[in-house]
mmCIF file of C-alpha atoms in Angstrom:
data_model
loop_
_atom_site.group_PDB
_atom_site.id
_atom_site.type_symbol
_atom_site.label_atom_id
_atom_site.label_comp_id
_atom_site.label_asym_id
_atom_site.label_seq_id
_atom_site.Cartn_x
_atom_site.Cartn_y
_atom_site.Cartn_z
ATOM 1 C CA MET A 1 4.033 29.051 18.408
ATOM 2 C CA GLU A 2 0.825 27.230 20.898
ATOM 3 C CA ILE A 3 0.301 24.070 21.207
ATOM 4 C CA ASN A 4 -2.781 24.193 19.687
ATOM 5 C CA GLU A 5 -1.817 26.825 16.541
ATOM 6 C CA LEU A 6 1.085 23.184 16.075
ATOM 7 C CA CYS A 7 -1.561 21.182 15.888
ATOM 8 C CA SER A 8 -3.772 23.081 13.326
ATOM 9 C CA VAL A 9 -0.818 23.810 11.545
ATOM 10 C CA ILE A 10 0.526 19.897 11.506
ATOM 11 C CA GLU A 11 -3.371 18.790 10.532
ATOM 12 C CA SER A 12 -2.838 21.058 8.003
ATOM 13 C CA LEU A 13 0.483 20.033 6.479
ATOM 14 C CA LEU A 14 -0.719 16.082 6.577
ATOM 15 C CA PHE A 15 -4.066 17.166 4.646
ATOM 16 C CA ALA A 16 -2.965 19.058 1.943
ATOM 17 C CA TYR A 17 0.473 16.227 1.286
ATOM 18 C CA ALA A 18 -1.623 13.170 1.771
ATOM 19 C CA GLU A 19 1.397 11.164 2.158
ATOM 20 C CA PRO A 20 3.435 9.700 4.649
ATOM 21 C CA VAL A 21 5.388 12.813 5.854
ATOM 22 C CA SER A 22 9.058 12.136 8.211
ATOM 23 C CA VAL A 23 8.819 13.966 11.794
ATOM 24 C CA ASN A 24 12.564 15.397 9.725
ATOM 25 C CA LYS A 25 10.400 17.147 7.513
ATOM 26 C CA LEU A 26 7.776 18.638 8.993
ATOM 27 C CA VAL A 27 10.679 19.964 11.101
ATOM 28 C CA ASP A 28 12.055 21.482 8.427
ATOM 29 C CA VAL A 29 8.665 22.253 7.143
ATOM 30 C CA ILE A 30 7.735 24.378 11.403
ATOM 31 C CA GLU A 31 11.220 25.245 12.204
ATOM 32 C CA MET A 32 10.854 23.732 15.308
ATOM 33 C CA PRO A 33 11.907 21.194 17.869
ATOM 34 C CA ARG A 34 11.542 17.809 17.209
ATOM 35 C CA GLU A 35 10.283 17.214 20.564
ATOM 36 C CA ASP A 36 7.385 19.624 19.627
ATOM 37 C CA ILE A 37 5.785 17.688 16.781
ATOM 38 C CA LEU A 38 6.710 14.729 18.147
ATOM 39 C CA ASN A 39 4.614 16.224 21.790
ATOM 40 C CA ALA A 40 1.822 17.766 18.902
ATOM 41 C CA ILE A 41 1.415 14.442 17.260
ATOM 42 C CA GLU A 42 0.484 12.905 20.148
ATOM 43 C CA LEU A 43 -2.070 15.562 20.830
ATOM 44 C CA MET A 44 -3.496 14.673 17.695
ATOM 45 C CA ARG A 45 -3.446 11.207 17.913
ATOM 46 C CA VAL A 46 -4.980 11.234 21.172
ATOM 47 C CA GLU A 47 -7.118 13.191 20.388
ATOM 48 C CA TYR A 48 -8.480 11.863 16.799
ATOM 49 C CA SER A 49 -8.838 8.454 18.973
ATOM 50 C CA SER A 50 -12.787 9.052 20.336
ATOM 51 C CA ASP A 51 -15.061 7.990 18.673
ATOM 52 C CA LYS A 52 -16.666 11.715 17.364
ATOM 53 C CA ARG A 53 -14.332 11.476 14.854
ATOM 54 C CA GLY A 54 -13.570 9.775 11.026
ATOM 55 C CA ILE A 55 -9.853 10.283 11.298
ATOM 56 C CA MET A 56 -6.026 9.135 12.508
ATOM 57 C CA ILE A 57 -2.449 9.607 12.386
ATOM 58 C CA TYR A 58 -1.387 6.623 11.059
ATOM 59 C CA LYS A 59 2.852 6.001 12.178
ATOM 60 C CA LEU A 60 4.680 4.096 9.500
ATOM 61 C CA GLU A 61 8.308 4.189 11.138
ATOM 62 C CA ASP A 62 9.196 7.241 11.105
ATOM 63 C CA LYS A 63 7.013 8.779 8.948
ATOM 64 C CA ILE A 64 2.686 9.537 9.501
ATOM 65 C CA GLN A 65 -0.315 10.318 7.334
ATOM 66 C CA LEU A 66 -3.504 10.686 8.025
ATOM 67 C CA ALA A 67 -5.731 8.416 7.363
ATOM 68 C CA THR A 68 -9.539 8.302 7.426
ATOM 69 C CA LYS A 69 -10.624 5.010 10.354
ATOM 70 C CA GLY A 70 -11.195 1.979 9.107
ATOM 71 C CA GLU A 71 -14.827 1.802 10.311
ATOM 72 C CA ASN A 72 -16.193 4.353 7.387
ATOM 73 C CA GLY A 73 -14.609 2.487 4.417
ATOM 74 C CA GLU A 74 -17.643 1.543 3.515
ATOM 75 C CA TYR A 75 -19.202 4.891 3.078
ATOM 76 C CA ILE A 76 -15.084 6.792 1.660
ATOM 77 C CA LYS A 77 -15.784 3.492 -1.342
ATOM 78 C CA ARG A 78 -19.728 4.974 -1.892
ATOM 79 C CA ILE A 79 -18.256 8.522 -2.445
ATOM 80 C CA MET A 80 -15.527 7.467 -4.407
ATOM 81 C CA ASP A 81 -16.749 5.619 -6.599
ATOM 82 C CA ASN A 82 -19.875 8.370 -7.180
ATOM 83 C CA ARG A 83 -16.312 10.865 -7.823
ATOM 84 C CA ARG A 84 -14.832 8.432 -10.321
ATOM 85 C CA ASN A 85 -17.909 8.571 -12.672
ATOM 86 C CA ILE A 86 -15.993 10.654 -16.100
ATOM 87 C CA THR A 87 -17.813 11.239 -19.581
ATOM 88 C CA LEU A 88 -16.530 11.587 -21.860
ATOM 89 C CA THR A 89 -17.240 12.932 -24.955
ATOM 90 C CA PRO A 90 -17.473 11.419 -28.235
ATOM 91 C CA ALA A 91 -13.797 12.192 -29.603
ATOM 92 C CA SER A 92 -12.538 11.130 -26.074
ATOM 93 C CA LEU A 93 -14.878 7.917 -26.347
ATOM 94 C CA GLU A 94 -13.244 8.024 -29.338
ATOM 95 C CA VAL A 95 -9.905 8.772 -29.452
ATOM 96 C CA LEU A 96 -9.404 5.872 -26.851
ATOM 97 C CA SER A 97 -10.945 2.966 -28.759
ATOM 98 C CA ILE A 98 -8.140 3.827 -30.521
ATOM 99 C CA VAL A 99 -5.066 4.113 -28.022
ATOM 100 C CA ALA A 100 -7.221 0.407 -26.886
ATOM 101 C CA TYR A 101 -7.323 -1.140 -30.277
ATOM 102 C CA ASN A 102 -3.803 -0.408 -31.735
ATOM 103 C CA GLN A 103 -1.480 1.090 -28.800
ATOM 104 C CA PRO A 104 1.576 1.853 -27.884
ATOM 105 C CA ILE A 105 -0.002 4.347 -30.440
ATOM 106 C CA THR A 106 1.660 8.083 -31.353
ATOM 107 C CA ARG A 107 -0.639 11.316 -31.340
ATOM 108 C CA ALA A 108 0.387 11.893 -34.774
ATOM 109 C CA TYR A 109 -1.849 8.260 -35.416
ATOM 110 C CA ILE A 110 -4.672 8.908 -33.670
ATOM 111 C CA GLU A 111 -4.957 11.954 -35.478
ATOM 112 C CA GLN A 112 -4.329 10.438 -38.895
ATOM 113 C CA VAL A 113 -7.492 8.078 -37.936
ATOM 114 C CA ARG A 114 -9.317 10.809 -36.927
ATOM 115 C CA GLY A 115 -7.821 13.191 -39.565
ATOM 116 C CA VAL A 116 -8.460 16.839 -36.387
ATOM 117 C CA ASP A 117 -5.839 17.485 -34.500
ATOM 118 C CA CYS A 118 -6.063 14.873 -30.666
ATOM 119 C CA THR A 119 -3.422 17.295 -28.768
ATOM 120 C CA ALA A 120 -6.676 18.797 -26.198
ATOM 121 C CA VAL A 121 -8.132 15.039 -26.176
ATOM 122 C CA ILE A 122 -5.292 13.024 -25.401
ATOM 123 C CA ASN A 123 -4.539 15.686 -22.624
ATOM 124 C CA SER A 124 -8.330 14.909 -21.420
ATOM 125 C CA LEU A 125 -7.685 11.349 -21.514
ATOM 126 C CA VAL A 126 -4.476 11.528 -20.024
ATOM 127 C CA GLU A 127 -5.169 13.545 -16.793
ATOM 128 C CA LYS A 128 -8.033 11.389 -16.399
ATOM 129 C CA GLU A 129 -5.519 8.740 -15.855
ATOM 130 C CA LEU A 130 -8.145 6.078 -18.792
ATOM 131 C CA ILE A 131 -4.374 7.090 -20.671
ATOM 132 C CA GLU A 132 -0.598 7.546 -20.365
ATOM 133 C CA GLU A 133 2.630 7.284 -21.903
ATOM 134 C CA LYS A 134 4.589 4.744 -22.527
ATOM 135 C CA GLY A 135 7.683 5.111 -24.262
ATOM 136 C CA LYS A 136 9.150 7.062 -27.362
ATOM 137 C CA LEU A 137 9.386 5.716 -30.931
ATOM 138 C CA ASP A 138 12.441 4.334 -32.301
ATOM 139 C CA ALA A 139 11.886 7.063 -35.036
ATOM 140 C CA PRO A 140 12.843 10.673 -35.864
ATOM 141 C CA GLY A 141 11.697 13.576 -33.488
ATOM 142 C CA ARG A 142 11.824 9.909 -31.112
ATOM 143 C CA PRO A 143 7.247 11.236 -30.732
ATOM 144 C CA LEU A 144 5.698 9.462 -27.521
ATOM 145 C CA LEU A 145 4.085 6.941 -27.257
ATOM 146 C CA PHE A 146 0.613 6.240 -26.089
ATOM 147 C CA GLY A 147 -1.233 2.963 -23.857
ATOM 148 C CA THR A 148 -4.236 2.649 -21.993
ATOM 149 C CA THR A 149 -3.835 2.680 -18.214
ATOM 150 C CA ALA A 150 -5.238 0.416 -15.106
ATOM 151 C CA ASN A 151 -7.531 3.070 -14.630
ATOM 152 C CA PHE A 152 -9.126 2.344 -18.118
ATOM 153 C CA LEU A 153 -9.265 -1.359 -17.537
ATOM 154 C CA ARG A 154 -11.246 -0.459 -13.913
ATOM 155 C CA CYS A 155 -13.728 2.642 -15.368
ATOM 156 C CA PHE A 156 -14.737 -0.483 -18.296
ATOM 157 C CA ASN A 157 -14.606 -2.877 -15.869
ATOM 158 C CA ILE A 158 -12.890 -5.348 -18.354
ATOM 159 C CA THR A 159 -9.724 -7.425 -16.779
ATOM 160 C CA SER A 160 -7.370 -7.605 -19.728
ATOM 161 C CA LEU A 161 -7.225 -5.769 -23.105
ATOM 162 C CA ASP A 162 -7.225 -9.069 -24.635
ATOM 163 C CA ASN A 163 -11.228 -8.568 -23.370
ATOM 164 C CA LEU A 164 -11.669 -5.773 -25.766
ATOM 165 C CA PRO A 165 -14.674 -6.742 -27.999
ATOM 166 C CA ASP A 166 -13.836 -7.559 -31.996
ATOM 167 C CA LEU A 167 -13.824 -5.175 -34.330
ATOM 168 C CA PRO A 168 -16.082 -5.341 -37.085
ATOM 169 C CA GLU A 169 -15.394 -6.635 -39.723
ATOM 170 C CA ILE A 170 -16.273 -3.231 -43.186
ATOM 171 C CA PRO A 171 -16.622 -5.613 -46.137
ATOM 172 C CA LYS A 172 -15.602 -4.171 -48.475
ATOM 173 C CA PRO A 173 -17.152 -1.813 -52.251
ATOM 174 C CA GLN A 174 -18.440 -4.243 -54.546
ATOM 175 C CA LYS A 175 -17.468 -3.077 -58.110
ATOM 176 C CA PRO A 176 -20.613 -2.005 -59.839
ATOM 177 C CA ASP A 177 -22.040 -4.405 -61.715
ATOM 178 C CA ASP A 178 -23.234 -2.092 -65.280
ATOM 179 C CA GLY A 179 -23.660 -5.567 -68.176
ATOM 180 C CA GLY A 180 -20.008 -3.679 -69.834
ATOM 181 C CA GLU A 181 -16.500 -4.627 -70.177
ATOM 182 C CA GLN A 182 -14.438 -3.979 -66.979
ATOM 183 C CA LEU A 183 -11.692 -2.381 -66.932
ATOM 184 C CA SER A 184 -8.502 -3.204 -66.788
ATOM 185 C CA LEU A 185 -5.455 -1.558 -65.188
ATOM 186 C CA GLU A 186 -2.744 -4.154 -66.663
ATOM 187 C CA GLU A 187 -0.839 -2.571 -69.777
ATOM 188 C CA GLU A 188 -0.947 -4.340 -73.228
ATOM 189 C CA VAL A 189 2.260 -5.555 -74.886
#
């Protein structure tokens, strides 16, 4: 494999993996000598050091990672904030509020409160990293317990669950005053 092709393969692997990769792992995956891979990485490092490039090779001990240049951080922050704007359906908001106020909580409890199956909504909230599994209930069947995540706090701009607004008091229904006698459920002796 020629050097330009090797650089292309390494670049693709680093981009796709998105975490630091050991040189040994690259050697195993590419099946080329370590020295050739190190030469390609050095060539890439020099090429990326140009002012025209927005990426760089970041070296952590024996691991390397493809990273963005620090001077572009403000722009990256802006696009990442835009990407994180998640729209939630009314059902998602209902489930999320039930979890936030009652965690840790089982899917069965959520469904009991809502009166409908919530599997898809829960899976969606887990995928959006707003709720996560918090363990299992010590009960028959060992159902999963769910709770909110740090991402939930960040998305709703709160620092702690203690900052959630208080739930409104729901007044108890009043007995109708029809002027008649009050019926008692107590049995007379």
